[in-house]
Amino acid sequence: MRKFLAYFIPILLAFAVGALGSYIQGDALKEWYPYLVKSPATPPAIVFPIAWSILYVLIGVSAGTMLAKGDMSVLRLWLLQLLLNFLWSVCFFALRSPFMGLLVILALDVTVIAYIIYTAGRRSAAAWLFVPYMLWLIFATYLNGYIYINNQKPKGKITMNTTAVKFALPALPYAADALAPVMSKETIDYHYGKHFKAYIDNTNRLIEGTPYEGLGLEEIVKKSDGALFNNAAQALNHRIYFDGLTPVQKVMPAKLEERIIRDFGSVEEFNKKFTETAVGLFGSGWVWLVENGKGQLSVVPTKDADNPLRHHLNPLMCVDVWEHAYYLDYQNRRADFVKAYMNLVDWDKVASRMSNV
Ligand code: MN
């Protein structure tokens, strides 16, 4: 019975600390951790609980082999590593400080190596059982260090107060009813006032307290994933979309027209290609006029929230073909909407987005 307890109690303790650590990770695991820039060597999320479960058994059995012999001398080092293990969850997840996490994990590395050296002279089995733990911790030190180094807040920003500047809903460059009847005031009220605003609000909420705070919308779209990417990309897509509309029909600037003719054959061919792509895109998404690094133009569709910046392309103009963009005015007639949209394009804005390649 004593021997059983000698093994059982350390294993139980290790798992209790693991469970407490997981509890502490709580909201940070959903709201903060997913948006950190992580090492490409980071294993899938499922690997962590499996690895830790195996390690806790090994850690427990290691202490058990000592305690079963009645050797209590190692207990202090063993408990210290367990305490540091717990403290890491507190520093990294509860305090959301990769820096403090790194300090704690370095202390843990030292403690675990000291434990191995100490037990090696007394009972080699106890030392060997700790080796996988040590190797995993060295890997975890690297992962934690990578996160610390790559998620520093941008420096050199001078602000009057500590409140980070949030993204604002950009004012429309025209009145809400100016695009009617092609785009009704109701559509603008919902699409701009509700959908676009929600993407901005969500982006502001999701970057709070993360390394994305203080970055431009384009940078966030390039680097983020998950919910933040969806909202930031939709915020950027709608910014380009609403900014690129005008109630006043404009003549296409010559430098844009030249490039369109060069890359599509004619303006009519471009219109046809753009419209067909928009009508043909299945489901929700966007159709873009983009330029690549050499200034060549093309028409590309993207799914859902995706933005050409993710594909190293510069977006010049876009049409929103999510149903919310046209359903109030056109119901299911997407083709009519896209055709009408072409008459609202502000070609000056499109040209102004071109790089001078
Ligand atoms: Mn939309």
Coordinates of C-alpha atoms and ligand atoms in Angstrom, one line a residue:
M1 CA 0.0 0.0 0.0
R2 CA 2.8 2.4 0.9
K3 CA 4.5 1.6 -2.4
F4 CA 1.3 2.2 -4.3
L5 CA 0.9 5.6 -2.6
A6 CA 4.5 6.5 -3.3
Y7 CA 3.7 6.3 -7.1
F8 CA 0.1 7.4 -7.0
I9 CA 0.4 10.6 -5.0
P10 CA 3.1 12.3 -7.3
I11 CA 1.2 11.3 -10.4
L12 CA -2.0 12.7 -9.0
L13 CA -0.2 15.9 -7.9
A14 CA 1.3 16.3 -11.4
F15 CA -2.2 15.9 -13.0
A16 CA -3.8 18.3 -10.5
V17 CA -1.2 21.0 -11.4
G18 CA -1.8 20.3 -15.1
A19 CA -5.6 20.7 -14.6
L20 CA -5.1 23.9 -12.7
G21 CA -2.8 25.2 -15.4
S22 CA -5.4 24.4 -18.1
Y23 CA -8.0 26.2 -16.1
I24 CA -5.8 29.3 -15.8
Q25 CA -5.2 29.3 -19.6
G26 CA -9.0 29.9 -19.9
D27 CA -10.0 32.8 -22.1
A28 CA -6.4 33.6 -23.2
L29 CA -6.4 30.4 -25.2
K30 CA -9.4 31.7 -27.3
E31 CA -8.9 35.4 -27.2
W32 CA -5.2 36.0 -27.1
Y33 CA -3.0 33.0 -27.9
P34 CA -4.5 32.2 -31.4
Y35 CA -3.4 35.7 -32.6
L36 CA 0.2 35.5 -31.6
V37 CA 2.9 35.0 -34.3
K38 CA 4.1 31.5 -33.6
S39 CA 7.0 29.3 -34.7
P40 CA 6.4 27.2 -37.8
A41 CA 7.6 24.3 -35.6
T42 CA 4.6 24.7 -33.3
P43 CA 2.8 21.3 -33.2
P44 CA -1.0 21.1 -33.7
A45 CA -3.0 22.0 -30.5
I46 CA -4.0 18.4 -29.8
V47 CA -0.3 17.4 -29.3
F48 CA 0.0 19.5 -26.1
P49 CA -2.5 17.7 -23.8
I50 CA -1.3 14.3 -25.1
A51 CA 2.4 15.1 -24.5
W52 CA 1.7 16.6 -21.1
S53 CA -0.4 13.6 -20.0
I54 CA 2.5 11.2 -20.9
L55 CA 5.0 13.5 -19.2
Y56 CA 2.9 13.8 -16.0
V57 CA 2.9 10.0 -15.7
L58 CA 6.7 9.9 -16.2
I59 CA 7.3 12.7 -13.8
G60 CA 5.1 11.0 -11.2
V61 CA 6.7 7.6 -11.6
S62 CA 10.1 9.2 -11.4
A63 CA 9.4 10.6 -8.0
G64 CA 7.6 7.4 -7.1
T65 CA 10.8 5.3 -7.6
M66 CA 12.5 7.5 -5.1
L67 CA 9.7 7.7 -2.6
A68 CA 9.0 3.9 -2.7
K69 CA 12.6 3.5 -1.5
G70 CA 11.8 5.9 1.3
D71 CA 14.2 8.5 -0.2
M72 CA 12.5 11.8 0.4
S73 CA 15.7 13.9 -0.3
V74 CA 14.5 14.7 -3.9
L75 CA 11.1 15.9 -2.9
R76 CA 12.0 19.6 -2.7
L77 CA 13.4 19.7 -6.2
W78 CA 10.5 17.7 -7.5
L79 CA 7.9 20.1 -5.9
L80 CA 9.9 23.1 -7.1
Q81 CA 9.6 21.9 -10.8
L82 CA 5.9 21.4 -10.3
L83 CA 5.4 24.9 -8.8
L84 CA 7.4 26.4 -11.7
N85 CA 5.3 24.4 -14.1
F86 CA 2.1 26.0 -12.7
L87 CA 3.7 29.4 -12.5
W88 CA 4.4 29.3 -16.2
S89 CA 0.7 29.0 -17.0
V90 CA 0.1 31.9 -14.7
C91 CA 2.7 34.1 -16.3
F92 CA 2.2 33.1 -20.0
F93 CA -1.6 32.8 -20.1
A94 CA -3.1 34.6 -17.1
L95 CA -0.7 37.5 -17.2
R96 CA -0.3 37.1 -21.0
S97 CA 3.4 37.8 -20.7
P98 CA 5.6 35.7 -23.0
F99 CA 8.6 37.4 -21.3
M100 CA 7.8 36.3 -17.8
G101 CA 6.8 32.9 -19.2
L102 CA 10.3 32.7 -20.7
L103 CA 12.0 33.5 -17.4
V104 CA 9.9 30.9 -15.6
I105 CA 10.6 28.2 -18.2
L106 CA 14.3 28.9 -18.0
A107 CA 14.2 28.4 -14.3
L108 CA 12.2 25.2 -14.9
D109 CA 14.9 24.0 -17.3
V110 CA 17.6 24.5 -14.6
T111 CA 15.5 22.8 -11.9
V112 CA 14.7 19.8 -14.1
I113 CA 18.4 19.4 -15.1
A114 CA 19.4 19.7 -11.4
Y115 CA 16.8 17.0 -10.6
I116 CA 18.3 14.7 -13.2
I117 CA 21.8 15.2 -12.0
Y118 CA 20.8 14.7 -8.4
T119 CA 18.8 11.5 -8.9
A120 CA 21.3 10.0 -11.4
G121 CA 23.6 9.3 -8.5
R122 CA 20.9 7.7 -6.4
R123 CA 18.6 5.9 -8.7
S124 CA 19.3 6.1 -12.5
A125 CA 15.7 5.0 -13.4
A126 CA 14.4 8.2 -11.8
A127 CA 16.8 10.3 -13.8
W128 CA 16.0 8.6 -17.1
L129 CA 12.3 9.0 -16.6
F130 CA 12.9 12.8 -16.4
V131 CA 14.8 13.0 -19.7
P132 CA 11.7 13.2 -22.1
Y133 CA 10.5 16.0 -19.8
M134 CA 13.7 17.8 -20.2
L135 CA 13.7 17.5 -24.0
W136 CA 10.1 18.7 -24.2
L137 CA 10.9 21.6 -22.0
I138 CA 13.8 22.6 -24.2
F139 CA 11.5 22.6 -27.1
A140 CA 8.9 24.5 -25.2
T141 CA 11.6 27.1 -24.2
Y142 CA 12.2 27.6 -27.9
L143 CA 8.5 28.0 -28.7
N144 CA 8.0 30.4 -25.8
G145 CA 11.2 32.3 -26.8
Y146 CA 10.0 32.5 -30.4
I147 CA 6.7 34.0 -29.3
Y148 CA 8.4 36.5 -27.1
I149 CA 10.8 37.7 -29.8
N150 CA 8.2 37.9 -32.6
N151 CA 5.4 39.5 -30.7
Q152 CA 6.9 42.6 -29.4
K153 CA 4.7 45.6 -29.6
P154 CA 5.9 48.1 -32.3
K155 CA 8.2 50.6 -30.7
G156 CA 8.7 54.3 -31.2
K157 CA 5.0 55.2 -31.3
I158 CA 4.4 58.5 -29.5
T159 CA 0.9 58.8 -28.0
M160 CA -0.7 61.3 -25.7
N161 CA -2.4 58.6 -23.6
T162 CA -2.2 54.9 -23.0
T163 CA -5.4 54.1 -24.8
A164 CA -4.5 52.5 -28.2
V165 CA -6.0 54.2 -31.3
K166 CA -8.9 52.2 -32.6
F167 CA -10.1 51.8 -36.1
A168 CA -12.9 54.1 -37.0
L169 CA -15.7 53.6 -39.5
P170 CA -14.5 55.7 -42.4
A171 CA -16.9 58.4 -43.5
L172 CA -18.6 57.8 -46.8
P173 CA -17.3 60.2 -49.6
Y174 CA -21.0 60.7 -50.7
A175 CA -24.4 61.0 -49.0
A176 CA -26.1 57.7 -48.0
D177 CA -28.8 58.3 -50.6
A178 CA -26.5 59.6 -53.4
L179 CA -26.0 56.2 -55.1
A180 CA -29.8 55.5 -55.4
P181 CA -31.5 53.9 -57.3
V182 CA -28.5 51.7 -58.2
M183 CA -27.7 51.3 -54.5
S184 CA -30.6 52.4 -52.2
K185 CA -30.2 54.2 -49.0
E186 CA -31.5 51.1 -47.2
T187 CA -28.7 49.0 -48.7
I188 CA -26.1 51.7 -47.6
D189 CA -27.7 51.9 -44.1
Y190 CA -27.4 48.1 -43.6
H191 CA -24.3 47.3 -45.6
Y192 CA -22.2 50.3 -44.5
G193 CA -24.0 51.2 -41.2
K194 CA -24.4 47.6 -39.8
H195 CA -22.2 45.1 -41.6
F196 CA -19.1 47.2 -42.2
K197 CA -19.4 48.7 -38.7
A198 CA -19.6 45.3 -37.1
Y199 CA -16.4 44.2 -38.8
I200 CA -14.6 47.3 -37.5
D201 CA -16.0 46.9 -34.0
N202 CA -15.1 43.2 -33.9
T203 CA -11.6 44.0 -35.2
N204 CA -11.1 46.6 -32.4
R205 CA -12.3 44.1 -29.8
L206 CA -10.1 41.3 -31.1
I207 CA -6.9 43.2 -31.2
E208 CA -7.2 44.6 -27.7
G209 CA -4.3 43.5 -25.6
T210 CA -2.7 41.6 -28.5
P211 CA 0.5 42.4 -30.4
Y212 CA -1.8 43.5 -33.3
E213 CA -2.8 46.6 -31.4
G214 CA -1.1 49.6 -33.1
L215 CA -0.6 47.8 -36.5
G216 CA -2.3 49.1 -39.6
L217 CA -5.3 47.2 -41.0
E218 CA -3.3 45.9 -44.0
E219 CA -0.6 44.5 -41.7
I220 CA -3.2 42.8 -39.5
V221 CA -4.8 41.3 -42.6
K222 CA -1.4 40.0 -43.8
K223 CA -0.4 38.4 -40.5
S224 CA -3.6 37.3 -38.7
D225 CA -5.8 34.3 -38.9
G226 CA -9.0 33.0 -37.4
A227 CA -11.7 35.4 -36.2
L228 CA -9.4 38.4 -36.3
F229 CA -8.5 37.7 -39.9
N230 CA -12.1 37.3 -40.9
N231 CA -13.1 40.6 -39.3
A232 CA -10.0 42.7 -40.2
A233 CA -10.1 41.5 -43.8
Q234 CA -13.8 42.2 -44.2
A235 CA -13.1 45.7 -42.6
L236 CA -10.4 46.3 -45.2
N237 CA -12.5 44.9 -48.1
H238 CA -15.4 47.1 -47.3
R239 CA -13.1 50.1 -46.9
I240 CA -11.8 49.7 -50.4
Y241 CA -15.3 48.9 -51.7
F242 CA -17.2 51.9 -50.2
D243 CA -14.3 54.3 -50.8
G244 CA -14.2 53.3 -54.5
L245 CA -17.8 54.2 -55.3
T246 CA -19.1 57.5 -56.6
P247 CA -22.5 59.0 -57.7
V248 CA -20.7 61.0 -60.4
Q249 CA -19.7 59.1 -63.5
K250 CA -16.0 59.6 -64.1
V251 CA -13.8 59.2 -67.1
M252 CA -11.1 56.6 -66.6
P253 CA -7.7 58.2 -66.1
A254 CA -5.3 57.6 -69.0
K255 CA -2.7 55.7 -67.0
L256 CA -5.3 53.2 -65.8
E257 CA -6.9 52.9 -69.2
E258 CA -3.5 52.3 -70.9
R259 CA -2.8 49.4 -68.5
I260 CA -6.2 47.9 -68.8
I261 CA -5.9 48.0 -72.6
R262 CA -2.4 46.5 -72.3
D263 CA -3.5 43.6 -70.0
F264 CA -7.1 42.9 -71.1
G265 CA -7.1 44.1 -74.8
S266 CA -9.8 46.7 -74.2
V267 CA -11.9 48.4 -71.5
E268 CA -14.9 46.4 -72.8
E269 CA -13.0 43.1 -72.4
F270 CA -12.0 44.1 -68.9
N271 CA -15.6 45.0 -68.0
K272 CA -16.8 41.7 -69.4
K273 CA -14.1 39.7 -67.5
F274 CA -14.8 41.5 -64.2
T275 CA -18.6 41.1 -64.5
E276 CA -18.5 37.4 -65.6
T277 CA -16.1 36.6 -62.7
A278 CA -18.4 38.4 -60.2
V279 CA -21.5 36.6 -61.5
G280 CA -19.7 33.3 -61.7
L281 CA -18.3 33.3 -58.2
F282 CA -20.1 30.6 -56.1
G283 CA -21.2 31.6 -52.6
S284 CA -19.9 34.6 -50.7
G285 CA -16.8 36.5 -51.7
W286 CA -15.3 39.4 -53.6
V287 CA -14.0 40.1 -57.1
W288 CA -11.0 42.3 -57.5
L289 CA -9.0 44.2 -60.1
V290 CA -5.5 43.7 -58.8
E291 CA -1.9 44.4 -59.9
N292 CA 1.1 42.2 -59.2
G293 CA 4.6 43.4 -58.3
K294 CA 5.3 44.2 -61.9
G295 CA 2.2 46.3 -62.3
Q296 CA 0.4 43.8 -64.4
L297 CA -3.4 43.9 -64.0
S298 CA -5.7 40.9 -63.6
V299 CA -9.2 40.0 -62.3
V300 CA -9.3 37.6 -59.3
P301 CA -12.1 36.3 -57.2
T302 CA -11.6 35.6 -53.5
K303 CA -13.7 33.5 -51.1
D304 CA -15.4 34.8 -48.0
A305 CA -13.2 37.4 -46.3
D306 CA -10.0 36.8 -48.3
N307 CA -8.1 39.8 -49.6
P308 CA -5.5 39.9 -52.5
L309 CA -2.9 41.2 -50.0
R310 CA -2.6 37.6 -48.7
H311 CA -1.6 36.6 -52.2
H312 CA 1.0 39.4 -52.7
L313 CA -1.3 41.3 -55.0
N314 CA -2.3 45.0 -54.7
P315 CA -6.1 45.5 -54.7
L316 CA -7.3 48.3 -56.9
M317 CA -11.1 47.9 -56.9
C318 CA -13.5 45.3 -55.7
V319 CA -17.2 44.3 -55.9
D320 CA -18.8 42.7 -52.9
V321 CA -20.8 39.7 -54.0
W322 CA -22.0 38.6 -50.5
E323 CA -25.8 38.5 -50.7
H324 CA -26.0 41.3 -48.1
A325 CA -24.4 43.7 -50.7
Y326 CA -27.4 43.5 -53.1
Y327 CA -30.3 41.5 -51.7
L328 CA -32.4 44.5 -50.6
D329 CA -32.2 46.1 -54.1
Y330 CA -31.7 43.1 -56.4
Q331 CA -32.7 40.0 -54.4
N332 CA -31.2 37.1 -56.3
R333 CA -30.3 39.1 -59.4
R334 CA -26.6 39.3 -58.8
A335 CA -25.8 40.0 -62.5
D336 CA -28.0 43.1 -62.5
F337 CA -26.3 44.3 -59.4
V338 CA -22.8 43.8 -60.8
K339 CA -23.7 45.5 -64.0
A340 CA -25.1 48.5 -62.0
Y341 CA -22.0 48.5 -59.8
M342 CA -19.8 49.1 -62.8
N343 CA -21.5 52.5 -63.3
L344 CA -20.7 53.6 -59.7
V345 CA -16.9 52.9 -59.9
D346 CA -14.7 55.9 -59.0
W347 CA -12.0 55.3 -61.6
D348 CA -9.9 58.1 -60.1
K349 CA -9.7 56.1 -56.8
V350 CA -8.9 52.9 -58.7
A351 CA -6.0 54.7 -60.6
S352 CA -4.8 56.3 -57.3
R353 CA -4.3 52.8 -55.8
M354 CA -2.0 51.7 -58.6
S355 CA 1.7 51.6 -57.8
N356 CA 4.0 53.6 -60.2
V357 CA 5.8 50.5 -61.7
Ligands
MN1 MN -20.3 43.4 -47.6

